């Protein structure tokens, strides 16, 4: 059943950390009723970034993506609550931030593509892999 409590991962990207938006981003998920279960700030190594974004390794934008996500501190949070994977993705908004609906994180805070403020897992399977890459196995 899609309403079951589950976990997902969000990562506040380097552009958003630099702009002082960590609290603004996390606040939205807490205000919605989700809980923050794990939280860590770190700067990814190139290797960690390649593992984190392994699903995109064949894409032409992979080198740019890895360079960007490892360019400065990021904040990862495990978010828990009802239907978390799909609901958090809806709250995050479209990948191309200039197309993201107002009221979403990207629609309110971003205009970029690589620099689009936030990443969120797109499935429970991705969550498991990304959590291991971010927090360590
Ligand atoms: P994210 O949700 O973190 O997942 C992969 C990221 O790749 C995406 O957000 C974008 O920031 C980035 N990206 C860069 N170029 C592209 C592209 N052409 N299409 C999709 N994603 C891209």
CSV table of C-alpha atoms and ligand atoms in Angstrom, one decimal:
chain,number,residue,atom,x,y,z
A,1,UNK,CA,0.0,0.0,0.0
A,2,UNK,CA,1.4,3.4,-1.0
A,3,UNK,CA,0.6,5.2,2.2
A,4,UNK,CA,2.9,3.0,4.4
A,5,UNK,CA,5.6,4.8,6.4
A,6,UNK,CA,9.0,4.7,4.6
A,7,UNK,CA,12.3,6.4,4.4
A,8,UNK,CA,14.0,8.4,1.7
A,9,UNK,CA,17.2,10.5,1.3
A,10,UNK,CA,17.5,14.1,0.5
A,11,UNK,CA,20.8,15.9,-0.2
A,12,UNK,CA,21.0,19.7,0.1
A,13,UNK,CA,23.4,20.5,-2.8
A,14,UNK,CA,26.5,22.8,-2.6
A,15,UNK,CA,24.6,25.7,-4.2
A,16,UNK,CA,22.0,25.7,-1.5
A,17,UNK,CA,24.5,25.2,1.3
A,18,UNK,CA,26.5,28.2,0.0
A,19,UNK,CA,23.3,30.3,-0.1
A,20,UNK,CA,22.4,29.5,3.5
A,21,UNK,CA,19.3,27.4,2.6
A,22,UNK,CA,19.9,24.3,4.8
A,23,UNK,CA,17.3,25.3,7.3
A,24,UNK,CA,14.8,26.5,4.7
A,25,UNK,CA,14.9,23.1,2.9
A,26,UNK,CA,14.8,20.9,6.0
A,27,UNK,CA,12.0,23.0,7.5
A,28,UNK,CA,9.7,22.2,4.6
A,29,UNK,CA,9.8,18.4,5.2
A,30,UNK,CA,9.5,18.8,9.0
A,31,UNK,CA,6.6,21.2,8.5
A,32,UNK,CA,4.8,18.6,6.3
A,33,UNK,CA,5.1,16.0,9.0
A,34,UNK,CA,8.2,14.1,8.1
A,35,UNK,CA,10.9,13.2,10.6
A,36,UNK,CA,14.6,13.7,10.1
A,37,UNK,CA,16.2,10.3,11.1
A,38,UNK,CA,19.8,10.8,10.1
A,39,UNK,CA,21.7,14.1,9.3
A,40,UNK,CA,25.2,14.7,8.2
A,41,UNK,CA,27.2,17.5,6.5
A,42,UNK,CA,30.2,16.4,4.4
A,43,UNK,CA,32.1,17.2,1.3
A,44,UNK,CA,32.0,14.2,-1.1
A,45,UNK,CA,35.2,12.9,-2.6
A,46,UNK,CA,35.1,12.3,-6.4
A,47,UNK,CA,34.9,8.6,-5.7
A,48,UNK,CA,32.0,9.0,-3.3
A,49,UNK,CA,30.2,11.2,-5.7
A,50,UNK,CA,30.6,8.7,-8.5
A,51,UNK,CA,29.2,6.0,-6.3
A,52,UNK,CA,26.3,8.2,-5.2
A,53,UNK,CA,25.4,9.1,-8.8
A,54,UNK,CA,26.3,5.7,-10.2
A,55,UNK,CA,22.9,5.4,-12.0
A,56,UNK,CA,23.9,8.3,-14.2
A,57,UNK,CA,27.4,7.1,-15.0
A,58,UNK,CA,26.7,6.7,-18.7
A,59,UNK,CA,25.0,10.1,-19.1
A,60,UNK,CA,26.9,12.9,-20.9
A,61,UNK,CA,26.4,15.2,-17.9
A,62,UNK,CA,28.0,12.7,-15.4
A,63,UNK,CA,31.4,14.5,-15.2
A,64,UNK,CA,29.8,17.9,-14.6
A,65,UNK,CA,27.4,16.3,-12.0
A,66,UNK,CA,30.2,14.6,-10.1
A,67,UNK,CA,32.4,17.8,-10.2
A,68,UNK,CA,29.5,19.9,-8.9
A,69,UNK,CA,28.2,17.6,-6.1
A,70,UNK,CA,31.8,17.3,-4.8
A,71,UNK,CA,32.6,21.0,-5.1
A,72,UNK,CA,31.6,21.9,-1.5
A,73,UNK,CA,29.8,20.8,1.6
A,74,UNK,CA,26.4,19.1,1.2
A,75,UNK,CA,23.9,18.0,3.9
A,76,UNK,CA,22.3,14.6,3.6
A,77,UNK,CA,19.2,13.7,5.6
A,78,UNK,CA,17.2,10.5,5.9
A,79,UNK,CA,13.5,11.6,5.9
A,80,UNK,CA,10.9,9.3,7.3
A,81,UNK,CA,7.1,9.3,7.0
A,82,UNK,CA,4.0,8.3,5.1
A,83,UNK,CA,4.8,7.5,1.5
A,84,UNK,CA,8.1,9.4,1.8
A,85,UNK,CA,9.7,8.6,-1.5
A,86,UNK,CA,6.9,9.8,-3.7
A,87,UNK,CA,5.7,12.7,-1.5
A,88,UNK,CA,9.2,14.1,-1.0
A,89,UNK,CA,9.8,13.9,-4.8
A,90,UNK,CA,6.6,15.9,-5.4
A,91,UNK,CA,7.7,18.5,-2.8
A,92,UNK,CA,11.1,18.7,-4.5
A,93,UNK,CA,9.7,19.5,-8.0
A,94,UNK,CA,11.0,19.2,-11.5
A,95,UNK,CA,14.7,18.5,-12.2
A,96,UNK,CA,14.9,21.5,-14.5
A,97,UNK,CA,14.3,24.0,-11.7
A,98,UNK,CA,13.0,26.7,-14.1
A,99,UNK,CA,10.1,24.4,-14.9
A,100,UNK,CA,9.4,23.4,-11.3
A,101,UNK,CA,6.0,24.4,-9.9
A,102,UNK,CA,5.8,27.2,-7.4
A,103,UNK,CA,5.4,25.7,-3.9
A,104,UNK,CA,8.0,23.1,-4.6
A,105,UNK,CA,11.5,23.4,-3.1
A,106,UNK,CA,13.1,23.9,-6.6
A,107,UNK,CA,10.1,26.0,-7.8
A,108,UNK,CA,10.6,28.4,-4.9
A,109,UNK,CA,14.4,28.4,-4.5
A,110,UNK,CA,16.2,27.4,-7.8
A,111,UNK,CA,16.5,28.2,-11.5
A,112,UNK,CA,19.3,25.8,-12.5
A,113,UNK,CA,19.7,22.2,-13.6
A,114,UNK,CA,23.0,20.9,-12.1
A,115,UNK,CA,22.6,23.6,-9.4
A,116,UNK,CA,19.0,22.8,-8.5
A,117,UNK,CA,19.3,23.0,-4.7
A,118,UNK,CA,18.3,19.4,-3.7
A,119,UNK,CA,18.5,15.7,-4.6
A,120,UNK,CA,15.9,13.2,-3.5
A,121,UNK,CA,15.9,9.4,-4.0
A,122,UNK,CA,13.5,8.3,-6.8
A,123,UNK,CA,12.7,4.9,-5.4
A,124,UNK,CA,13.3,2.7,-2.3
A,125,UNK,CA,16.0,0.8,-4.2
A,126,UNK,CA,17.8,4.1,-5.0
A,127,UNK,CA,17.4,5.2,-1.4
A,128,UNK,CA,19.2,2.1,-0.1
A,129,UNK,CA,22.1,2.6,-2.6
A,130,UNK,CA,22.3,6.3,-2.0
A,131,UNK,CA,22.2,6.0,1.7
A,132,UNK,CA,25.1,3.5,1.7
A,133,UNK,CA,27.1,5.8,-0.6
A,134,UNK,CA,26.4,8.9,1.5
A,135,UNK,CA,26.5,7.6,5.1
A,136,UNK,CA,28.7,4.5,4.4
A,137,UNK,CA,27.6,0.9,4.0
B,1,LIG,P1,19.3,15.1,-9.2
B,1,LIG,O1,17.8,14.9,-8.7
B,1,LIG,O2,20.3,15.3,-8.2
B,1,LIG,O3,19.6,13.8,-10.1
B,1,LIG,C1,20.7,13.8,-11.1
B,1,LIG,C2,21.1,15.2,-11.4
B,1,LIG,O4,21.8,15.4,-12.6
B,1,LIG,C3,19.9,16.1,-11.5
B,1,LIG,O5,19.3,16.3,-10.2
B,1,LIG,C4,20.5,17.4,-12.1
B,1,LIG,O6,21.0,18.3,-11.1
B,1,LIG,C5,21.8,16.8,-12.8
B,1,LIG,N1,21.7,17.1,-14.3
B,1,LIG,C6,22.6,17.7,-15.0
B,1,LIG,N2,22.3,17.8,-16.3
B,1,LIG,C7,21.2,17.1,-16.4
B,1,LIG,C8,20.4,16.7,-17.5
B,1,LIG,N3,20.7,17.1,-18.8
B,1,LIG,N4,19.3,16.0,-17.3
B,1,LIG,C9,19.0,15.6,-16.1
B,1,LIG,N5,19.7,15.9,-15.0
B,1,LIG,C10,20.8,16.6,-15.1
